[in-house]
Tab-separated table of C-alpha atoms and ligand atoms in Angstrom:
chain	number	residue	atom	x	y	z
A	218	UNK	CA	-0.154	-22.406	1.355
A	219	UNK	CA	-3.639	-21.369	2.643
A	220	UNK	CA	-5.427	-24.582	4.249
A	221	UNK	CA	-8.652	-23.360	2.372
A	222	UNK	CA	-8.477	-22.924	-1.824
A	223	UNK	CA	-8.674	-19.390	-2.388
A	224	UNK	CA	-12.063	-18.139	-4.131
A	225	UNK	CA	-11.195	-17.438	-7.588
A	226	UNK	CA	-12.576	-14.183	-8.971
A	227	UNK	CA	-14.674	-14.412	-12.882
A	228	UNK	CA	-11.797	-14.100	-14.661
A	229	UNK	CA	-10.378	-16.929	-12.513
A	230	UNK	CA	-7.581	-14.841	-10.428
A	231	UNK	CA	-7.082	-15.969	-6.759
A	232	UNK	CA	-8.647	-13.432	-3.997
A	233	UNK	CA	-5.836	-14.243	-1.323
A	234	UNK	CA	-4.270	-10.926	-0.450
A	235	UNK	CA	-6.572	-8.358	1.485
A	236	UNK	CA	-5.421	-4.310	2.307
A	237	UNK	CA	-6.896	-2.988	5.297
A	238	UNK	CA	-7.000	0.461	5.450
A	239	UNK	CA	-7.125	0.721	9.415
A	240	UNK	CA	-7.687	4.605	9.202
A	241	UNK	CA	-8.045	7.534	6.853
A	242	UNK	CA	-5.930	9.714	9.217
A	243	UNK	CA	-2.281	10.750	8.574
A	244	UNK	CA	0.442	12.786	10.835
A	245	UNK	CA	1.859	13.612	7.594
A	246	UNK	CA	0.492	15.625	4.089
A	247	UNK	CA	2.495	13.978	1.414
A	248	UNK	CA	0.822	16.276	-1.435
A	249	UNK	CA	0.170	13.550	-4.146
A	250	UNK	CA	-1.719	11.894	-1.730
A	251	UNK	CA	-3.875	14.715	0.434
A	252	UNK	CA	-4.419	18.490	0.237
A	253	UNK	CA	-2.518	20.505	2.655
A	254	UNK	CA	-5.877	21.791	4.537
A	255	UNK	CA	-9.315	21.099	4.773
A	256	UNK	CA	-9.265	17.190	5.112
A	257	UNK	CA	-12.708	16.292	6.336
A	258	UNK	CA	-11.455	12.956	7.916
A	259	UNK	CA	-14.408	10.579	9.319
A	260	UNK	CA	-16.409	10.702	12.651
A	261	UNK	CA	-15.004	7.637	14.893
A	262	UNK	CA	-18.588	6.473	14.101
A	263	UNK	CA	-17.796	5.648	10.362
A	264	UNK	CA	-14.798	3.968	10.816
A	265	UNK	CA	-14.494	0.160	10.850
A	266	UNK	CA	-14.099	-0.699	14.386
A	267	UNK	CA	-11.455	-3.806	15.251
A	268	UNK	CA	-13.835	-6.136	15.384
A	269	UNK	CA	-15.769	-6.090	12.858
A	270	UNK	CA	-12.361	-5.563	11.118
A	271	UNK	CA	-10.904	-8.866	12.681
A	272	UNK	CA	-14.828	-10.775	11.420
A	273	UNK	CA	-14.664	-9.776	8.394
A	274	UNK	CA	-10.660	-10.777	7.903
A	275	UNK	CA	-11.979	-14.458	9.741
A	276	UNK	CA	-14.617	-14.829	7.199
A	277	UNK	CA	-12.157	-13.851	4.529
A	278	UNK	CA	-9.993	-16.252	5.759
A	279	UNK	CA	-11.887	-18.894	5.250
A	280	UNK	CA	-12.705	-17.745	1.887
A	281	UNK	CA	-8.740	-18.335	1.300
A	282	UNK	CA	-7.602	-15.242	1.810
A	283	UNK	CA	-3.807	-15.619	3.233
A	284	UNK	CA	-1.884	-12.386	3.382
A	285	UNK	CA	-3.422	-9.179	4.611
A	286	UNK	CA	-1.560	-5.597	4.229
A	287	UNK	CA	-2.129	-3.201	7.025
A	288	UNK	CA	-2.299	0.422	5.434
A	289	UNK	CA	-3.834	3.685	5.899
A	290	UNK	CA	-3.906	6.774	6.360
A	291	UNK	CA	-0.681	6.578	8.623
A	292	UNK	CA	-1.480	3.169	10.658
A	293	UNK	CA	0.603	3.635	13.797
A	294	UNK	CA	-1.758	6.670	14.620
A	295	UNK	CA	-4.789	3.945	15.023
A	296	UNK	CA	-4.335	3.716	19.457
A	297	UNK	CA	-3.756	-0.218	20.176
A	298	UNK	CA	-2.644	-1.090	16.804
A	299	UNK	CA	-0.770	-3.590	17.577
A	300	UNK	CA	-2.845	-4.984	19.772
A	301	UNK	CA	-5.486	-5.175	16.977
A	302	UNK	CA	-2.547	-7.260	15.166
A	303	UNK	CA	-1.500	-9.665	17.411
A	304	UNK	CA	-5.477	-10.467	17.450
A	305	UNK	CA	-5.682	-10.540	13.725
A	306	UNK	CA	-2.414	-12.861	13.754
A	307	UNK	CA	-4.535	-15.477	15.460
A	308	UNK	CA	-7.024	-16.157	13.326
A	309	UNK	CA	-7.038	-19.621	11.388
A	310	UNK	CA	-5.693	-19.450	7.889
A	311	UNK	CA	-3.946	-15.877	8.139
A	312	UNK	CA	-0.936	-16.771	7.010
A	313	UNK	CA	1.632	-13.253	6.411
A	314	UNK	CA	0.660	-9.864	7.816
A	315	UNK	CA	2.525	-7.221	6.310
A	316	UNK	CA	2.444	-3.577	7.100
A	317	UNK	CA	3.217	-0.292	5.286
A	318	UNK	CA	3.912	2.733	6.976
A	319	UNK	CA	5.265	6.631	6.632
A	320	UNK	CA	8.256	5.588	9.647
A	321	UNK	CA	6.856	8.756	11.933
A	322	UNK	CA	5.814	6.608	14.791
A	323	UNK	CA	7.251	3.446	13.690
A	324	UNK	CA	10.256	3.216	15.691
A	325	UNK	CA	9.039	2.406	19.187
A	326	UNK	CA	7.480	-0.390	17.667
A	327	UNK	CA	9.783	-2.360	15.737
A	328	UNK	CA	10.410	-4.365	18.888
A	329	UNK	CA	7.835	-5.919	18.755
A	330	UNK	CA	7.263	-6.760	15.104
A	331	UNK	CA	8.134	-10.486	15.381
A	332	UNK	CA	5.743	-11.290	18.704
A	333	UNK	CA	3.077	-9.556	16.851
A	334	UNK	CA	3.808	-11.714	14.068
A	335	UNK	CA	4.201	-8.523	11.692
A	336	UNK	CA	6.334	-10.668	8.356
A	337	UNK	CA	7.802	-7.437	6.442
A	338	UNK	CA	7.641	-3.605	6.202
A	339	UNK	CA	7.084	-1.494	3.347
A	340	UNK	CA	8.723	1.785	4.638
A	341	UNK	CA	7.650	5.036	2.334
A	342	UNK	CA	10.779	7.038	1.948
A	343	UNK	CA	10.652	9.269	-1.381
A	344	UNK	CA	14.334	11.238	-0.804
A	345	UNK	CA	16.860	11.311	1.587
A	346	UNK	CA	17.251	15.252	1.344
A	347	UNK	CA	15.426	16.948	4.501
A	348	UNK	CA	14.374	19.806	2.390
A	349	UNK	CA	12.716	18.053	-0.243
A	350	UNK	CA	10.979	15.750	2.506
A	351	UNK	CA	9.730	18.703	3.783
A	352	UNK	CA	8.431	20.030	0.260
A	353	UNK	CA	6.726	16.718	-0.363
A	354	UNK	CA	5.287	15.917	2.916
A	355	UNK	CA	4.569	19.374	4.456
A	356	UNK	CA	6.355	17.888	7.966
A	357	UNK	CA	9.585	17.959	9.387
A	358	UNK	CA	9.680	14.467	10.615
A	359	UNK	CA	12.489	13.552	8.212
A	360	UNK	CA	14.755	12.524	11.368
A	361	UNK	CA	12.199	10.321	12.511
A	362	UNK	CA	11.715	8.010	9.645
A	363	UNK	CA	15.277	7.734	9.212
A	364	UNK	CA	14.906	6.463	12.979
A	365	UNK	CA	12.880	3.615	12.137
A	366	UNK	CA	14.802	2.807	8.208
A	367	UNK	CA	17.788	1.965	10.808
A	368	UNK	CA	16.396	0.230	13.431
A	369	UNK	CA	14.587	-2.071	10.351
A	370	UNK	CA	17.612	-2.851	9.718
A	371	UNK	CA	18.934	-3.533	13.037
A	372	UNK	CA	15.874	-5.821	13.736
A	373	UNK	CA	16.421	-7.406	10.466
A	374	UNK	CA	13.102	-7.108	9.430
A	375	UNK	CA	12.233	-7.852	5.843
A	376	UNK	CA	11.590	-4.099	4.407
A	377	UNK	CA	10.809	-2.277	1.276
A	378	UNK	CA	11.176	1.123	0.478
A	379	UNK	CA	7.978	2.685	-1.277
A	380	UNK	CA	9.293	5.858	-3.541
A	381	UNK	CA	6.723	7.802	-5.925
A	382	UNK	CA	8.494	8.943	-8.765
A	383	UNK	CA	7.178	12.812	-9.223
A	384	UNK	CA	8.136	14.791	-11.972
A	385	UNK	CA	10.084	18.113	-10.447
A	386	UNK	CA	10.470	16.887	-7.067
A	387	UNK	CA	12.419	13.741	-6.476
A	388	UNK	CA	13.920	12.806	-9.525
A	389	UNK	CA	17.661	13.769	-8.215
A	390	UNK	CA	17.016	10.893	-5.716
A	391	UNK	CA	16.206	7.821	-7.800
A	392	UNK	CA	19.761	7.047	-8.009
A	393	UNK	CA	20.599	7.666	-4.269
A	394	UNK	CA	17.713	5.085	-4.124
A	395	UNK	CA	18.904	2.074	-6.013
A	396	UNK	CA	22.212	3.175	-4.195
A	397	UNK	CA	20.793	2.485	-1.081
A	398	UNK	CA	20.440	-1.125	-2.246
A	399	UNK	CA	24.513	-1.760	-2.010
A	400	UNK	CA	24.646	-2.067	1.326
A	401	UNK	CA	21.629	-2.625	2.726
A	402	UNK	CA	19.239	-5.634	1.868
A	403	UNK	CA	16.486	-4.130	1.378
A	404	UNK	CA	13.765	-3.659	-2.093
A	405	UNK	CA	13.778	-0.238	-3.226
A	406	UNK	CA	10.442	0.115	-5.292
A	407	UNK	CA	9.881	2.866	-7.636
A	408	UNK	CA	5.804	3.780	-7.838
A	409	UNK	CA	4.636	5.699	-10.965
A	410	UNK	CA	2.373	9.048	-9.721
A	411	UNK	CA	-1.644	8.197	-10.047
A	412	UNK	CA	-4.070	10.641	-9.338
A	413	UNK	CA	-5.272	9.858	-5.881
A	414	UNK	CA	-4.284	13.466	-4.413
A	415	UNK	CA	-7.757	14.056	-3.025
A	416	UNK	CA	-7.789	17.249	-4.980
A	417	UNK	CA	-8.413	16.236	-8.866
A	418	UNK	CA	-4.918	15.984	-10.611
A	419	UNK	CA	-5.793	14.352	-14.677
A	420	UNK	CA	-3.661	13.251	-16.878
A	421	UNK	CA	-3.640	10.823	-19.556
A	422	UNK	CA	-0.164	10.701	-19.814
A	423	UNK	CA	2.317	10.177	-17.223
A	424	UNK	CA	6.046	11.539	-18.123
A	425	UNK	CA	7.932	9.855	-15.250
A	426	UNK	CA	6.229	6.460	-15.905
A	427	UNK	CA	8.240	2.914	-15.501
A	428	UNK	CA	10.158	2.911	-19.210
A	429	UNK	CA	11.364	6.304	-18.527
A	430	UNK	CA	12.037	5.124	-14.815
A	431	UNK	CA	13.923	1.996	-15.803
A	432	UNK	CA	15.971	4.171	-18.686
A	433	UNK	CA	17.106	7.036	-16.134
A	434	UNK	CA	18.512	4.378	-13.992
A	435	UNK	CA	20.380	2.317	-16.889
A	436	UNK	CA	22.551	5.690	-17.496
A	437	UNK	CA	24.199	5.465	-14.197
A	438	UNK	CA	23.754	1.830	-13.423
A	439	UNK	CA	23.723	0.101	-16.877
A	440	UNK	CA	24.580	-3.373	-15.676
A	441	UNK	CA	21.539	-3.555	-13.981
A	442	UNK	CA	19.437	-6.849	-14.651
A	443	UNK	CA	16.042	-8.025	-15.238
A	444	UNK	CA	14.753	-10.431	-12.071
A	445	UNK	CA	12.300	-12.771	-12.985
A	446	UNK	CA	9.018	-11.500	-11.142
A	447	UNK	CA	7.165	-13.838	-8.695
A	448	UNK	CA	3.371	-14.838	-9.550
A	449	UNK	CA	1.193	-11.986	-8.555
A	450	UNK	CA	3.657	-9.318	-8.202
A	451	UNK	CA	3.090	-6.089	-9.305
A	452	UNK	CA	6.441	-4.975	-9.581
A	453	UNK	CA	9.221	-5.119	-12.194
A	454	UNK	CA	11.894	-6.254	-10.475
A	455	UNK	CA	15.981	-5.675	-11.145
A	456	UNK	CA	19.227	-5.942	-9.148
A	457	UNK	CA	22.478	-3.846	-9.770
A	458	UNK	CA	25.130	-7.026	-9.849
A	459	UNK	CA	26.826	-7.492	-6.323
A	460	UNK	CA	24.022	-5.548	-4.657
A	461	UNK	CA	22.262	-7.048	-1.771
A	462	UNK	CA	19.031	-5.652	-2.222
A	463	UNK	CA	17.079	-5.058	-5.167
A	464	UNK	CA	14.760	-2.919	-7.520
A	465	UNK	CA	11.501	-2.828	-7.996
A	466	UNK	CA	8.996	-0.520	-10.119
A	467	UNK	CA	5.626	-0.253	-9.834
A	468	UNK	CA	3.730	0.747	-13.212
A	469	UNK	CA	0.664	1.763	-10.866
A	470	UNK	CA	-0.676	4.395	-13.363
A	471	UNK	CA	-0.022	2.642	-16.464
A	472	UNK	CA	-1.690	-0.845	-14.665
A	473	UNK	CA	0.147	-3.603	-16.238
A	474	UNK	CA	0.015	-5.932	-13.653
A	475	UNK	CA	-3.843	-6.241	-13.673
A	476	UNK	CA	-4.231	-9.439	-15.144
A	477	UNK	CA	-2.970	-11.413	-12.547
A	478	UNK	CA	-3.595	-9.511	-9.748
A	479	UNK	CA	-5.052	-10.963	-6.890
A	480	UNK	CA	-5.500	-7.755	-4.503
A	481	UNK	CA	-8.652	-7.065	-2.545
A	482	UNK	CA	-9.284	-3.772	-0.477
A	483	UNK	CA	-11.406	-2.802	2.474
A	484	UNK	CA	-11.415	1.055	3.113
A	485	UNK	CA	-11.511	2.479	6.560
A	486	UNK	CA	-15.027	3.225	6.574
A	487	UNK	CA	-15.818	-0.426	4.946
A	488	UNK	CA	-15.485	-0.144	1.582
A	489	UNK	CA	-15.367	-3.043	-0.277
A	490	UNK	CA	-13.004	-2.426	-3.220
A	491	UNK	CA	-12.033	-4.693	-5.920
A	492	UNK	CA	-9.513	-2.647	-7.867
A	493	UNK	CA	-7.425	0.156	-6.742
A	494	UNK	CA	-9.129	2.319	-9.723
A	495	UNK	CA	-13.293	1.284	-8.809
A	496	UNK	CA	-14.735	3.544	-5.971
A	497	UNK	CA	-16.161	0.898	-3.706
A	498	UNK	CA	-17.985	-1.886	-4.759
A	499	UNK	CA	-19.769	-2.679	-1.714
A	500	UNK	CA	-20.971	-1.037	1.659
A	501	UNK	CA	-19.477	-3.807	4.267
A	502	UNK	CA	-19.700	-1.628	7.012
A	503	UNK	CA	-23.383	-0.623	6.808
A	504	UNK	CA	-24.288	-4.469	5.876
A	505	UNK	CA	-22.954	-6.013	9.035
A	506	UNK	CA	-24.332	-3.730	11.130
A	507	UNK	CA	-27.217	-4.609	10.067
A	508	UNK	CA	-26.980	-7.897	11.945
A	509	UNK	CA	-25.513	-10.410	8.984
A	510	UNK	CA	-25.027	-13.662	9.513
A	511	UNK	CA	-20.862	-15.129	8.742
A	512	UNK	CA	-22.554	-16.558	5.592
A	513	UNK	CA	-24.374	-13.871	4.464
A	514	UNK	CA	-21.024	-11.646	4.674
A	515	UNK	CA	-19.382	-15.102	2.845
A	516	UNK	CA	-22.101	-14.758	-0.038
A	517	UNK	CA	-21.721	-10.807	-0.373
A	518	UNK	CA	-17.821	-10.998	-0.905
A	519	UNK	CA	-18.207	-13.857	-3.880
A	520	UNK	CA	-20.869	-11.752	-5.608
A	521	UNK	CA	-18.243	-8.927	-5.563
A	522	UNK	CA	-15.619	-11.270	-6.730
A	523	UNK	CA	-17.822	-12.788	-9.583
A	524	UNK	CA	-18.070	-9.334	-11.219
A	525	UNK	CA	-14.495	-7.828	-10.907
A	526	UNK	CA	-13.728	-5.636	-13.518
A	527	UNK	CA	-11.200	-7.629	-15.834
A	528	UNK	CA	-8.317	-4.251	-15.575
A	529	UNK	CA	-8.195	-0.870	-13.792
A	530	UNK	CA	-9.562	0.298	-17.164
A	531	UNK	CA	-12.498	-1.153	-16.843
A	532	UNK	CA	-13.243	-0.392	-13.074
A	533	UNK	CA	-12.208	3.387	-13.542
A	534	UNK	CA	-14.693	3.223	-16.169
A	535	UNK	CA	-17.636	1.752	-14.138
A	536	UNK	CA	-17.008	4.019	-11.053
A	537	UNK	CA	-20.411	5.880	-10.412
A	538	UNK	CA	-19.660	9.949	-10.721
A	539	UNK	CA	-16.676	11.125	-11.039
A	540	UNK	CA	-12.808	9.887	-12.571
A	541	UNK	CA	-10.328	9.066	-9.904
A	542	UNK	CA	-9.490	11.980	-7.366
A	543	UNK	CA	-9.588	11.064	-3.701
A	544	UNK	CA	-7.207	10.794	-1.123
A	545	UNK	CA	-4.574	7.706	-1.459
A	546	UNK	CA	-4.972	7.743	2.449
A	547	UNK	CA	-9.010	6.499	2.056
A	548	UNK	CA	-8.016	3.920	-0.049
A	549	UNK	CA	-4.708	2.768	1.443
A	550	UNK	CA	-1.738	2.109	-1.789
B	972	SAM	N1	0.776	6.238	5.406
B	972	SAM	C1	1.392	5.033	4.998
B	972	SAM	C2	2.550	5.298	4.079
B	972	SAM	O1	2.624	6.393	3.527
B	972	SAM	O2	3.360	4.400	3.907
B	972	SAM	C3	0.451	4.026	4.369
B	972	SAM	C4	-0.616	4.560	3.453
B	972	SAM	S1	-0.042	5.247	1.943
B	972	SAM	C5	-1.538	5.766	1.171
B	972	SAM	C6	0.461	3.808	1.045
B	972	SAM	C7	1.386	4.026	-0.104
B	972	SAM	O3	0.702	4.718	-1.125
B	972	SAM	C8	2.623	4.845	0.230
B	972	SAM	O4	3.787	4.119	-0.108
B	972	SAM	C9	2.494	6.063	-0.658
B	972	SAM	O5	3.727	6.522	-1.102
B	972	SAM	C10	1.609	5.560	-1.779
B	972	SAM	N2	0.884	6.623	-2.448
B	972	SAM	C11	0.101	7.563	-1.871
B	972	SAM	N3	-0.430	8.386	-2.802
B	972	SAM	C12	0.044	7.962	-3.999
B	972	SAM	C13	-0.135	8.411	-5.341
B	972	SAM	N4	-0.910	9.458	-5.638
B	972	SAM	N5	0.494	7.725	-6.321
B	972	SAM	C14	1.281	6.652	-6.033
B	972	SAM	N6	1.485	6.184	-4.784
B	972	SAM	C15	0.873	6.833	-3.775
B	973	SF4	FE1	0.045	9.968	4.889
B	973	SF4	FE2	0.941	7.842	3.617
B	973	SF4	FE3	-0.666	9.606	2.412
B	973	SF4	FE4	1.791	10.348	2.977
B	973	SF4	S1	1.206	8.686	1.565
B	973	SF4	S2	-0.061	11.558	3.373
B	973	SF4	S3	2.166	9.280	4.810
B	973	SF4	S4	-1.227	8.291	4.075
């Protein structure tokens, strides 16, 4: 537990887990997340630099926040990342630093994890066929994240394997997936498709969504069980009996975890988002460099928790101009 009470948002959920987005740059092109070409990433300029990312995670410290998910664009392309971690790792009420990451650079790292205090890797991974890697990402670093998915394991570091679910491309692998969790002890997560391509992809209905997930994966496995979920999780979770690891799926489009979620963001370039779905709800970036005081940054943050919108619903409905359509890699999963 946090030494300081988390600050509970107006419909009285906790704000203890923060997702830095430490860049909007990625060394891969994973298509239902960023167009092939013509990515206009930001000038250096615009983009959060480590400190103010490390003051603005000390002030939301003390504001309760606990747990903070470092996320992207592809973080290991950041230069002195984990520098930046160890930093954030001493600050006073930062409790579990988790990170999530495409496995291209990761390897050479994992050494490190523990002194850095990094708790737990969620390691994207959507097939193990090199081909349809390839199709989905638009690289050929398939050998590469394989790399780091073994020496995870070697490390024994806590991991989870992020897998969007996308109709036509990976479905062949969901059960090499949950396979995967035989041997290994790791969380397999299966993440229904939203439309954060950068490109404009709507739909109001999604065919691969987590009933039709769960049901493909009862025909070949249908002893799998229920888990019961912890607080705040967004996932449903399930083991296959005598597994080690287990199952998790994420109903991200459908957004039925939204009433007790307790998930802040900050974008790259200092966005302040409340919900996954809302399109910033505050300009941090722009309002400390104006030359805030710690308290004036404290005050800004509960005004933006004191009108969160109650679901993703409601926030996609109150974003500004246009429905939901930019790149995953601004906003950061
Ligand atoms: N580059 C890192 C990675 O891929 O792990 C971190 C950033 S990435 C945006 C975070 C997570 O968001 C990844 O697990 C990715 O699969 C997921 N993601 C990206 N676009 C998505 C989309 N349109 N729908 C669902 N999940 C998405
Ligand atoms: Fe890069 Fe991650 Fe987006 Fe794939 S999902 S393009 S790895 S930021």
């Amino acid at each position: 537990m946090s030494k300081h009470s988390p600050v509970l948002d107006n419909h009285g959920r906790p704000m203890n887990y923060l997702r830095l987005a430490v860049t909007d740059r990625c060394n891969l092109r994973c298509f239902y997340c960023m167009p092939e070409e013509g990515i206009k990433y930001l000038p250096r300029k615009e983009l959060l630099t480590y400190e103010e990312m490390l003051r603005l995670c000390s002030v939301l410290a003390s504001m309760g926040v606990s747990k903070v998910r470092i996320t992207g664009g592809e973080p290991f392309v950041r230069s002195e990342l984990m520098s930046f971690i160890e930093q954030l790792n001493q600050i006073d009420g930062i409790e579990k630093i988790h990170i999530t990451t495409n496995g291209v650079l990761t390897h050479q790292y994992i050494p490190d994890f523990q002194k850095v205090g990094i708790k737990s890797v969620n390691l994207s991974l959507d097939t193990f066929d090199k081909d349809r890697f390839y199709k989905i990402t638009r690289r050929n670093e398939f050998d590469k994240v394989m790399e780091t998915f073994r020496m995870l394991m070697d490390y024994k570091i806590t991991t989870k394997i992020n897998a969007v679910v996308m109709v036509g491309q990976n479905i062949e692998d969901i059960n090499s997936l949950v396979e995967l969790t035989k041997n290994h002890p790791v969380d397999v997560r299966f993440i229904e498709e939203m439309p954060f391509n950068g490109e404009g992809m709507h739909y109001d209905k999604l065919i691969w969504n987590h009933n039709e997930i769960i049901d493909h994966i009862r025909t070949e496995f249908p002893s799998i069980e229920r888990l019961k979920d912890p607080e705040n999780s967004t996932s449903y979770g399930y083991k296959v009996p005598g597994y080690q690891g287990q199952i998790g799926i994420i109903a991200a489009f459908s957004r039925t975890f939204c009433s007790s979620c307790n998930r802040i963001r900050l974008t790259a370039q200092g966005q302040l988002k409340t919900c996954l779905y809302d399109d910033g709800v505050f300009d941090l970036k722009n309002f400390i460099r104006n030359g805030v005081s710690d308290d004036e940054i404290r005050e800004a943050f509960k005004r933006a928790f004191n009108s969160r919108a109650n679901d993703g619903f409601e926030a996609e409905k109150r974003r500004k101009l246009t429905a939901p359509s930019e790149s995953m890699s601004t906003i950061g999963g």
